[in-house]
Tab-separated table of C-alpha atoms in Angstrom:
chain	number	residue	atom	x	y	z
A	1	UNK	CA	-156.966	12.060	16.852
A	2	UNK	CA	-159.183	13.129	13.889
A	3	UNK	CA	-160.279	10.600	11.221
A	4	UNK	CA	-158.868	7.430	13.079
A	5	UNK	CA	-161.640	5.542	13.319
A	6	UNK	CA	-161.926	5.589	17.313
A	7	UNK	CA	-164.957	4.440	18.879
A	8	UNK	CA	-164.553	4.471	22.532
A	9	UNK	CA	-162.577	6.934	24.979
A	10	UNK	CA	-161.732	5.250	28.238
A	11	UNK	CA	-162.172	7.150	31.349
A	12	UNK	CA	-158.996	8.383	32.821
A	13	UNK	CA	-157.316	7.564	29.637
A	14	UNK	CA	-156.390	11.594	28.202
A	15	UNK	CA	-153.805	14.251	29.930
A	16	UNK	CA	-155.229	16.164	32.005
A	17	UNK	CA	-153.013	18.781	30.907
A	18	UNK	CA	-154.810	19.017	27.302
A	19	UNK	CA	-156.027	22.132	25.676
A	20	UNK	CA	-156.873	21.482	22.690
A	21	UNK	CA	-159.049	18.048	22.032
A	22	UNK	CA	-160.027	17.135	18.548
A	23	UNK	CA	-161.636	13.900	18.258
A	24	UNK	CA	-163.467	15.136	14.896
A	25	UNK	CA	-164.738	12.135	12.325
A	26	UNK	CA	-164.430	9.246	14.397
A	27	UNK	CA	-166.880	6.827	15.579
A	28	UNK	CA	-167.305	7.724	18.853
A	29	UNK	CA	-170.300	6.043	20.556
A	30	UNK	CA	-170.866	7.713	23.407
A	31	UNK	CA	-169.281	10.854	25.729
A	32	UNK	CA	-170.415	9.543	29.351
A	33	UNK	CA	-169.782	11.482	32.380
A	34	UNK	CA	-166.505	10.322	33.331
A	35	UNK	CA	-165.561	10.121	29.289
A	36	UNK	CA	-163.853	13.277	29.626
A	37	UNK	CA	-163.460	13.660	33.609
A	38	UNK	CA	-160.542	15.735	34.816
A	39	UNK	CA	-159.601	17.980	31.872
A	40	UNK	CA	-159.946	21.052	33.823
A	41	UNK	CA	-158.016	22.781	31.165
A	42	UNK	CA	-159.427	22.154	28.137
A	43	UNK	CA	-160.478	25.093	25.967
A	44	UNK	CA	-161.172	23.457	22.877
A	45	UNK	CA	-163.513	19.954	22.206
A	46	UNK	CA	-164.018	18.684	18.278
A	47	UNK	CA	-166.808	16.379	18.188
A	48	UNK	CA	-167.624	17.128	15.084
A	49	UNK	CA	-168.298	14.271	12.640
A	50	UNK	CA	-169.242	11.879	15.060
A	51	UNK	CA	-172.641	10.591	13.174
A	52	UNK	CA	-175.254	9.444	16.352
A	53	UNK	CA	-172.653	9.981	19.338
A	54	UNK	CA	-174.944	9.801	22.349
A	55	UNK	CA	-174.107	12.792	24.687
A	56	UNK	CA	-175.091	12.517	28.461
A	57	UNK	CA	-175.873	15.502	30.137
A	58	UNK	CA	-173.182	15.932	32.440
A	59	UNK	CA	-170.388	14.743	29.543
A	60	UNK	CA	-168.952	18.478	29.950
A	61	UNK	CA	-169.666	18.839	33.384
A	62	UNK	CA	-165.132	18.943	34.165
A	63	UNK	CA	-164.447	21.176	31.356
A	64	UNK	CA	-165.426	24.558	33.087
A	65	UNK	CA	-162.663	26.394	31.222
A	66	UNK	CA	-163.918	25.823	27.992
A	67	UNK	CA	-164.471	28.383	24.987
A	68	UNK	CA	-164.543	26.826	21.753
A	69	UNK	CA	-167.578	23.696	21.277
A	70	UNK	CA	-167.925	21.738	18.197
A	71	UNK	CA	-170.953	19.661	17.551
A	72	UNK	CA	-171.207	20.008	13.790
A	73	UNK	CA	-172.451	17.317	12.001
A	74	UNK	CA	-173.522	14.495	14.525
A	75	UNK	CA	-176.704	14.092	13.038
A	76	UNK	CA	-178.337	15.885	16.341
A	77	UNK	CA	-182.063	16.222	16.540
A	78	UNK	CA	-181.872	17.997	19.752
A	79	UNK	CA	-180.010	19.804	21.903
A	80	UNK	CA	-180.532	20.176	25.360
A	81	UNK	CA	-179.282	23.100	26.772
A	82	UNK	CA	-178.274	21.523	30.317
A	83	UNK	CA	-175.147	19.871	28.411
A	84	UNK	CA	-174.191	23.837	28.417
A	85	UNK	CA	-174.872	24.478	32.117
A	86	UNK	CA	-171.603	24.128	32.943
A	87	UNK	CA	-169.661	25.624	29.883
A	88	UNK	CA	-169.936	29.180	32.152
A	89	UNK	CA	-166.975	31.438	29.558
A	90	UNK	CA	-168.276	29.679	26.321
A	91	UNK	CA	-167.840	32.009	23.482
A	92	UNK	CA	-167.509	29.748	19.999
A	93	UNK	CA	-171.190	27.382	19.959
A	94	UNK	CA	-170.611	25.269	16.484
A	95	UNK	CA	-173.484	23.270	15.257
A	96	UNK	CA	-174.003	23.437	11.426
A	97	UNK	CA	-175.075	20.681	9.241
A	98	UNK	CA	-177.187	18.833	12.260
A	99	UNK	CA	-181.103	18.207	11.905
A	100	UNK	CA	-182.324	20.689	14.631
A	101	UNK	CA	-185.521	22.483	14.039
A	102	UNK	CA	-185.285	24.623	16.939
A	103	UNK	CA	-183.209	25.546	19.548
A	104	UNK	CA	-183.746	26.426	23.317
A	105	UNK	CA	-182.043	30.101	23.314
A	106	UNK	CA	-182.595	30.495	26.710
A	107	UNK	CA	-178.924	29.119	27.455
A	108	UNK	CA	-177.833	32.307	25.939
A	109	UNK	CA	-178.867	34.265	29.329
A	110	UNK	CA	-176.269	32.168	31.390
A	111	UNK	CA	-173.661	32.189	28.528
A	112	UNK	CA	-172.942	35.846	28.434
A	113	UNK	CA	-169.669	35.453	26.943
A	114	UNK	CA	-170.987	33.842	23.873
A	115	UNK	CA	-170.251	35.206	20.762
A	116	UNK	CA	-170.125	33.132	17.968
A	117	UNK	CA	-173.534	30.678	16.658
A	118	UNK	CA	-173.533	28.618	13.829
A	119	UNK	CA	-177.213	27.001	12.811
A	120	UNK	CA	-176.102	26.431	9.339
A	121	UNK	CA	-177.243	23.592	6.996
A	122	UNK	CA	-180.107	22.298	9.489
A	123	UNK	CA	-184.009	22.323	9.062
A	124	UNK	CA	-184.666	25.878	11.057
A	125	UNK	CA	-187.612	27.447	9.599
A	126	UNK	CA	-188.623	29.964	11.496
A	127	UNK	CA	-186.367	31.930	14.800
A	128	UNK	CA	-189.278	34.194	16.853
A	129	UNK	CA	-188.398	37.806	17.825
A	130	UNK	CA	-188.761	36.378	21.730
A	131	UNK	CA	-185.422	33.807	21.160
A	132	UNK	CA	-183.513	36.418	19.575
A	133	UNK	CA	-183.798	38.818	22.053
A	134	UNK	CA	-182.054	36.489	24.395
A	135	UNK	CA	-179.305	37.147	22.092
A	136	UNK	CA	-178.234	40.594	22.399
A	137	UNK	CA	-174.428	39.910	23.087
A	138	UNK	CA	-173.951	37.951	20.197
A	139	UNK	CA	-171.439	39.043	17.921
A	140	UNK	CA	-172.021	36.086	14.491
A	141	UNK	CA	-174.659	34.032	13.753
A	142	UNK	CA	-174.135	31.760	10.816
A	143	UNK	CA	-178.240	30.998	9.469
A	144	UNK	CA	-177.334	29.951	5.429
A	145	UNK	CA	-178.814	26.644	4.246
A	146	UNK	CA	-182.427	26.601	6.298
A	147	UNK	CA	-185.689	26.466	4.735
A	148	UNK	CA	-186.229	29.985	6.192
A	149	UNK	CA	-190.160	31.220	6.132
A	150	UNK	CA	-190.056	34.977	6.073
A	151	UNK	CA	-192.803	36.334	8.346
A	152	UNK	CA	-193.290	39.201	10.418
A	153	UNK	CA	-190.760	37.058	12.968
A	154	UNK	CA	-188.020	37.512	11.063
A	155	UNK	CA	-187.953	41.166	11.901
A	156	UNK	CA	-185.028	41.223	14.446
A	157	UNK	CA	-182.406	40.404	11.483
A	158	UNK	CA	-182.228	44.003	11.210
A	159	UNK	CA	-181.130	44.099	14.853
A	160	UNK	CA	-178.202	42.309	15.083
A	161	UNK	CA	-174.882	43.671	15.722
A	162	UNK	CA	-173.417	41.555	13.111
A	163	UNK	CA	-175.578	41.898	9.507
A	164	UNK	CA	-177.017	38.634	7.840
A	165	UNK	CA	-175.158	38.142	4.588
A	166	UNK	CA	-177.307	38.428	1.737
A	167	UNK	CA	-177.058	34.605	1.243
A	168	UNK	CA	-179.486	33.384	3.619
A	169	UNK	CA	-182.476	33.029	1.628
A	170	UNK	CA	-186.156	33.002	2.260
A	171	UNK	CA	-187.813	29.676	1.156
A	172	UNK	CA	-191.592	30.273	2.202
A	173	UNK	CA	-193.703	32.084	1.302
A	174	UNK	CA	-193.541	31.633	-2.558
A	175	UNK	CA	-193.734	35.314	-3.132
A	176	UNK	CA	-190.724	35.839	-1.222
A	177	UNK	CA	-188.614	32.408	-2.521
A	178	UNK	CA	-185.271	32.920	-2.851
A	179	UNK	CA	-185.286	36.455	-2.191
A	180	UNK	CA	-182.525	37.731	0.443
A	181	UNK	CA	-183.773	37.756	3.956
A	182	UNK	CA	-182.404	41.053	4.412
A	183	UNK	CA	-183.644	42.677	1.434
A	184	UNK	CA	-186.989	41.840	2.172
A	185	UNK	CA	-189.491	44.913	2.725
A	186	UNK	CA	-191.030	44.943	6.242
A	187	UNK	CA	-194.528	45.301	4.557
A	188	UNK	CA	-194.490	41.939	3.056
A	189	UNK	CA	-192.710	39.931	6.598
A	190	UNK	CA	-196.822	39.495	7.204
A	191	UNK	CA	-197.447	37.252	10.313
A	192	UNK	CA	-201.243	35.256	11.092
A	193	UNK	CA	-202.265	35.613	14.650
A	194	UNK	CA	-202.253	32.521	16.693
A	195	UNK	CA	-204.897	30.465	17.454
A	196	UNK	CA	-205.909	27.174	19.072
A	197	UNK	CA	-209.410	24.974	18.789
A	198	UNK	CA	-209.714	21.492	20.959
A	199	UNK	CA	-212.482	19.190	19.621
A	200	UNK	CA	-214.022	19.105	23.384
A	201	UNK	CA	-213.139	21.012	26.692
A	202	UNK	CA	-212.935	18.042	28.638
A	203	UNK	CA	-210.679	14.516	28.658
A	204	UNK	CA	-211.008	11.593	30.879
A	205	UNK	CA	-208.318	9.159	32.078
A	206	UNK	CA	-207.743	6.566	34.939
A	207	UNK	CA	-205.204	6.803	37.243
A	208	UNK	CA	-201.408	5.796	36.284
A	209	UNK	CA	-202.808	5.550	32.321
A	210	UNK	CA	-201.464	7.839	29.793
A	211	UNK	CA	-203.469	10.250	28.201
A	212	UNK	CA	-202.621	12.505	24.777
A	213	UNK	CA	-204.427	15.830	24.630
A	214	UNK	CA	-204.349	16.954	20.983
A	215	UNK	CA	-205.713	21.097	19.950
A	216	UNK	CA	-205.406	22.293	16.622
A	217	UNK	CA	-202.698	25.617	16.633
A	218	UNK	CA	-202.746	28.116	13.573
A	219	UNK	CA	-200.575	30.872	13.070
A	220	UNK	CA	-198.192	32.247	11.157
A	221	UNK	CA	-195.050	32.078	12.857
A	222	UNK	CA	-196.744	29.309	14.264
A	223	UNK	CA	-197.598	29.818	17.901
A	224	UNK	CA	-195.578	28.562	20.954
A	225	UNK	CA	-197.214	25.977	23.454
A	226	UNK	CA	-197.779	26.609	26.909
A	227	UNK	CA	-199.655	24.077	28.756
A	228	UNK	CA	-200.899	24.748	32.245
A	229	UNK	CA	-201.414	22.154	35.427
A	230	UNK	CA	-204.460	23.036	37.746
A	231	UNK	CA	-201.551	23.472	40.032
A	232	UNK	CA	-199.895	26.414	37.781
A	233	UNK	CA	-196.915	24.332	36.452
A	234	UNK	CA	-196.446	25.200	33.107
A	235	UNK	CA	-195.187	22.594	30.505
A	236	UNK	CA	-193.752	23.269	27.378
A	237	UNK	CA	-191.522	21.871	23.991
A	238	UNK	CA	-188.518	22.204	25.946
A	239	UNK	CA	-189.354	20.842	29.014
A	240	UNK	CA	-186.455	19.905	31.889
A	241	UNK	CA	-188.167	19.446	35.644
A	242	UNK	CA	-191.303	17.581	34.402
A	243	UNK	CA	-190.262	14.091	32.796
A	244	UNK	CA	-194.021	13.053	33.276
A	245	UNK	CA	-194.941	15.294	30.679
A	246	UNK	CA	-194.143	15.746	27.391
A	247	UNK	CA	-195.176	18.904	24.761
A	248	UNK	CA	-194.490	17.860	21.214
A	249	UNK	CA	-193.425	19.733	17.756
A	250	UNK	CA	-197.057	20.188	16.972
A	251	UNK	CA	-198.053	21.169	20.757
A	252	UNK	CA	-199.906	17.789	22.152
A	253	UNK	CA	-199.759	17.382	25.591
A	254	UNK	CA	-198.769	13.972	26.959
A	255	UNK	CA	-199.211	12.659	30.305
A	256	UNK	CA	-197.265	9.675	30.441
A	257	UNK	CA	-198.858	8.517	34.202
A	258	UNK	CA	-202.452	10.431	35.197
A	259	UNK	CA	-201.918	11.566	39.065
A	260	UNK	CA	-204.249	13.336	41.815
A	261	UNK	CA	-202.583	16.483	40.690
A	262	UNK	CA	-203.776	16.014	37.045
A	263	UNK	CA	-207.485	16.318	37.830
A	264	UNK	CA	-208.631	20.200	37.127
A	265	UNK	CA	-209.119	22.494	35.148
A	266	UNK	CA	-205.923	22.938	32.521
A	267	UNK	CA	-205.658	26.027	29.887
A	268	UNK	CA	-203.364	25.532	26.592
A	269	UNK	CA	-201.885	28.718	25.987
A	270	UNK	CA	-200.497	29.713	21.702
A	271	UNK	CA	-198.597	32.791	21.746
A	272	UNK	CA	-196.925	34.186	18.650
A	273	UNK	CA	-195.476	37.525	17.845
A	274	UNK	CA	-199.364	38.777	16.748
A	275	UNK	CA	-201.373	37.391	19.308
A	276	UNK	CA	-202.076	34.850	22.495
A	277	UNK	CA	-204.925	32.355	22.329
A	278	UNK	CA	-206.114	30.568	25.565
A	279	UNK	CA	-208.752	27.605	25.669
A	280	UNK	CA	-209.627	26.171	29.353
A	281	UNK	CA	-209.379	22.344	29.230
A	282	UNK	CA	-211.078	20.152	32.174
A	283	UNK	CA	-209.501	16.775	33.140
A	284	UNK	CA	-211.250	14.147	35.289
A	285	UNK	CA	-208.482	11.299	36.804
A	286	UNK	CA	-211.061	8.400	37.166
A	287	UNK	CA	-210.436	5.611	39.433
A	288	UNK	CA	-208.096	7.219	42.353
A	289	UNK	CA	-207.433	4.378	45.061
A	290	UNK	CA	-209.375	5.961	48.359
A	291	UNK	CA	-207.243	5.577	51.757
A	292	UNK	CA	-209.112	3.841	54.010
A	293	UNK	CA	-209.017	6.188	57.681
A	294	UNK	CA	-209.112	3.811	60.681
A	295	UNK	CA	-211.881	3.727	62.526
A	296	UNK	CA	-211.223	4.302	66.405
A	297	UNK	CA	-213.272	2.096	69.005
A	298	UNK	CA	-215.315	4.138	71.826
A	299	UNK	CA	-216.542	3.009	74.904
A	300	UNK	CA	-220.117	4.284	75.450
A	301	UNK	CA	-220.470	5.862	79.171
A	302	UNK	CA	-223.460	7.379	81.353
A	303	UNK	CA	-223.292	11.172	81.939
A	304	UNK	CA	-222.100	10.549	85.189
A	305	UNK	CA	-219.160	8.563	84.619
A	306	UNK	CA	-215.686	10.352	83.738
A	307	UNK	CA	-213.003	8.633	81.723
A	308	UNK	CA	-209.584	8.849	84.070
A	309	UNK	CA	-206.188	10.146	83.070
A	310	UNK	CA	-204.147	7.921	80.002
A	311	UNK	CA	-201.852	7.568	83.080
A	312	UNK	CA	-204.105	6.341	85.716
A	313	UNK	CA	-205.830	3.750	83.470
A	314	UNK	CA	-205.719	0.548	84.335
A	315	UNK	CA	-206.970	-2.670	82.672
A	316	UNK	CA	-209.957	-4.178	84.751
A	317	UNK	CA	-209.859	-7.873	86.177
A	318	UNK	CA	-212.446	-10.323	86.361
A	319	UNK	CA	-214.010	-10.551	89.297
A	320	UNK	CA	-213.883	-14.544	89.491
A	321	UNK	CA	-213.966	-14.738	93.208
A	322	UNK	CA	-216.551	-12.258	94.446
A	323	UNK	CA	-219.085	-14.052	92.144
A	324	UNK	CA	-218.389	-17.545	93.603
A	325	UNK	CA	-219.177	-15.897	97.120
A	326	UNK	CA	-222.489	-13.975	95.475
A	327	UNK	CA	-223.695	-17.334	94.034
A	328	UNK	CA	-222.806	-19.457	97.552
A	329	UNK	CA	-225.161	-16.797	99.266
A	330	UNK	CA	-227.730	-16.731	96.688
A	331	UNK	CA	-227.876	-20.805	97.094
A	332	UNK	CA	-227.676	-21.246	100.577
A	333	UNK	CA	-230.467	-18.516	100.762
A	334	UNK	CA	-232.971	-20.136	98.707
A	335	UNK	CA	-232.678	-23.385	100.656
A	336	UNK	CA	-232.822	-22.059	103.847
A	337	UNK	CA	-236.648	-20.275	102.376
A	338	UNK	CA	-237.442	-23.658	100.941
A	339	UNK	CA	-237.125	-25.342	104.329
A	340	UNK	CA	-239.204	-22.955	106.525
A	341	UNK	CA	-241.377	-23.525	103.808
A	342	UNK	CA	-241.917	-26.945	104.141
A	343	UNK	CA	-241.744	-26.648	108.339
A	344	UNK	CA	-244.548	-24.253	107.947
A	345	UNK	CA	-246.926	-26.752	105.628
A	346	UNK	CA	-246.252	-29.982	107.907
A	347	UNK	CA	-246.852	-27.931	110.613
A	348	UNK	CA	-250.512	-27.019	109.785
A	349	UNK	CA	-252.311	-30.225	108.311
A	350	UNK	CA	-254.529	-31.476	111.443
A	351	UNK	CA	-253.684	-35.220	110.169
A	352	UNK	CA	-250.282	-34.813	110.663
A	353	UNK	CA	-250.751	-32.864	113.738
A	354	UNK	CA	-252.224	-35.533	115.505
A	355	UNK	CA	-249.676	-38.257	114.217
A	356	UNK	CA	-246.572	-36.153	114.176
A	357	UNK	CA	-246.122	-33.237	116.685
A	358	UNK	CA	-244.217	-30.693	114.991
A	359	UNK	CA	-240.720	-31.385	116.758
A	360	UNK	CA	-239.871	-28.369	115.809
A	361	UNK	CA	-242.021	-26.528	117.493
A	362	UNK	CA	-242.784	-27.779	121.329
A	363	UNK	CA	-246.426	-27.266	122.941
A	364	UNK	CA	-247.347	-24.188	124.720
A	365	UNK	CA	-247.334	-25.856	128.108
A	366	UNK	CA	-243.857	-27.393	127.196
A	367	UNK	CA	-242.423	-23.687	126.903
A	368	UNK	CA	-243.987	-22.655	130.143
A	369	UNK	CA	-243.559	-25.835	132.319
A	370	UNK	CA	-247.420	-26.942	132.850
């Protein structure tokens, strides 16, 4: 299937009986999850060739028997190492003549059967002691055709089981152009501490707005970029649980959406193989919506009284009734004072006397029959 122009691979369309797939040169778009679903007996996948092929990250996630991976020349920038999390007995890792600058090693540590690396004919310039290390089982490692700067990193060449030919070149510094990596005196692979200077210790940003945090970094390797939350998350380049954040090449931190959690003190760690640089960084998150808390109504009560039981609550009634009767009484009491009032003025006034005997009150001799 090499060189025949395909540009699509239906799902469920190849044997699941393959071994050997080599869909090298073609136009192949993209290699979606369920692209290559099934072939649990593949050892071999040629994707080589295929300029700008768009790889998901769980393209390979069927092909657990795989040994032999070739991604040369697809024009790849980047290469995230979860596309390998699932390549367990991987030993052959083929990626020359891409345009990757640097490489996540740490998929070496899960990949212990890998063996066999080639890095050739991309833009590497530097490889720090740290990422080799991770590569102690590692039997080849093709490096030719990278601007290569010869520093003090480039120290654990000597280390490998399998020796650098003497074609890999140094490119920088311009003492050292063109001279043999491996031929190089340890006295001149010189290295600069790292370093790191921010134009202020502080940043502002509202809430849910992006914010870029840019620090100068020296050194020579130069340094890698550790970026800390108040929380102790810490972000870097290659960075696969955060997507909020980003790291870039040059170490600026961006935060694509400012949270709570943002607002703290930070530190922005450079570490190379001479030397680790911290600067504290303080970041205010301005305009945080407040959550209003709901205010509970009280009932205000003398010191005597007791509230009862949630159970034995009940809702009070208007007393409609007893206040008829209280006004009735109240009525019928002031008219009954008005009226011995009035018996008692009538009764008194000599005029009134004479003309009008107080019928309601009979003379003495009346009451006692004289």
């Amino acid at each position: 299937m090499a060189f025949s122009n395909v540009e699509s691979i239906t799902s469920g369309s190849l044997p699941t009986t393959l071994i050997t797939l080599d869909f090298s040169f073609n136009k192949i778009g993209e290699i979606a999850q369920n692209t290559l679903k099934g072939l649990t007996r593949l050892r071999v996948l040629n994707l080589s060739g295929n300029n700008g092929t768009e790889l998901q990250l769980s393209a390979f996630n069927d092909l657990g028997r795989l040994t032999e991976l070739y991604l040369a020349e697809m024009s790849l920038k980047k290469l995230d190492k979860r596309l390998l999390d699932h390549l367990p007995i991987l030993k052959v890792l083929d990626l020359h003549g891409n345009k990757l600058k640097r490489l996540d090693w740490s998929f070496t540590k899960t990949l212990t059967n890998m063996a066999y690396i080639d890095i050739s004919g991309n833009l590497f310039t530097e490889l720090s002691n740290s990422s080799i290390m991770t590569l102690p089982h590692i039997k080849s490692i093709h490096l030719n055709d990278n601007d290569w700067k010869c520093t003090c990193a480039l120290e654990w060449v000597n280390v490998l089981l399998s020796p650098i030919p003497e074609s890999v070149m140094c490119s920088t510094p311009e003492s050292l152009q063109y001279m043999s990596i491996v031929n190089v005196p340890s006295s001149q692979l010189t290295c600069v501490p790292a370093s790191v200077s921010c134009s202020s210790t502080s940043s502002t940003g509202k809430y849910h707005i992006s914010l870029n945090i840019s620090c100068t970094f020296g050194g020579d390797p130069f340094p890698d970029v550790i970026w800390t939350k108040p929380d102790g998350t810490e972000l870097k380049y290659y960075n696969y649980d955060n997507p909020n954040y980003e790291v870039s090449e040059t170490g600026v931190l961006t935060i694509k959406s400012l949270d709570v959690d943002d607002d703290g003190q930070w530190t922005v760690q450079a570490n190379n193989v001479k030397k680790q640089n911290v600067v504290n960084i303080q970041v205010t998150v301005t305009d945080i919506p407040t959550t209003t808390t709901p205010i509970t109504p009280t009932t205000t009560m003398t010191a005597t009284q007791t509230t009862a039981p949630a159970e034995n609550q009940t809702t009070s009634k208007p007393m409609g009734g007893m206040s008829i009767y209280i006004t009735v009484a109240v009525v019928v009491g002031i008219a009954l004072i008005i009226h011995m009032i009035c018996l008692i003025i009538y009764c008194i006034k000599p005029a009134f006397w004479k003309q009008n005997r107080c019928h309601a009150f009979p003379k003495r001799s009346e009451r006692i029959g004289t």
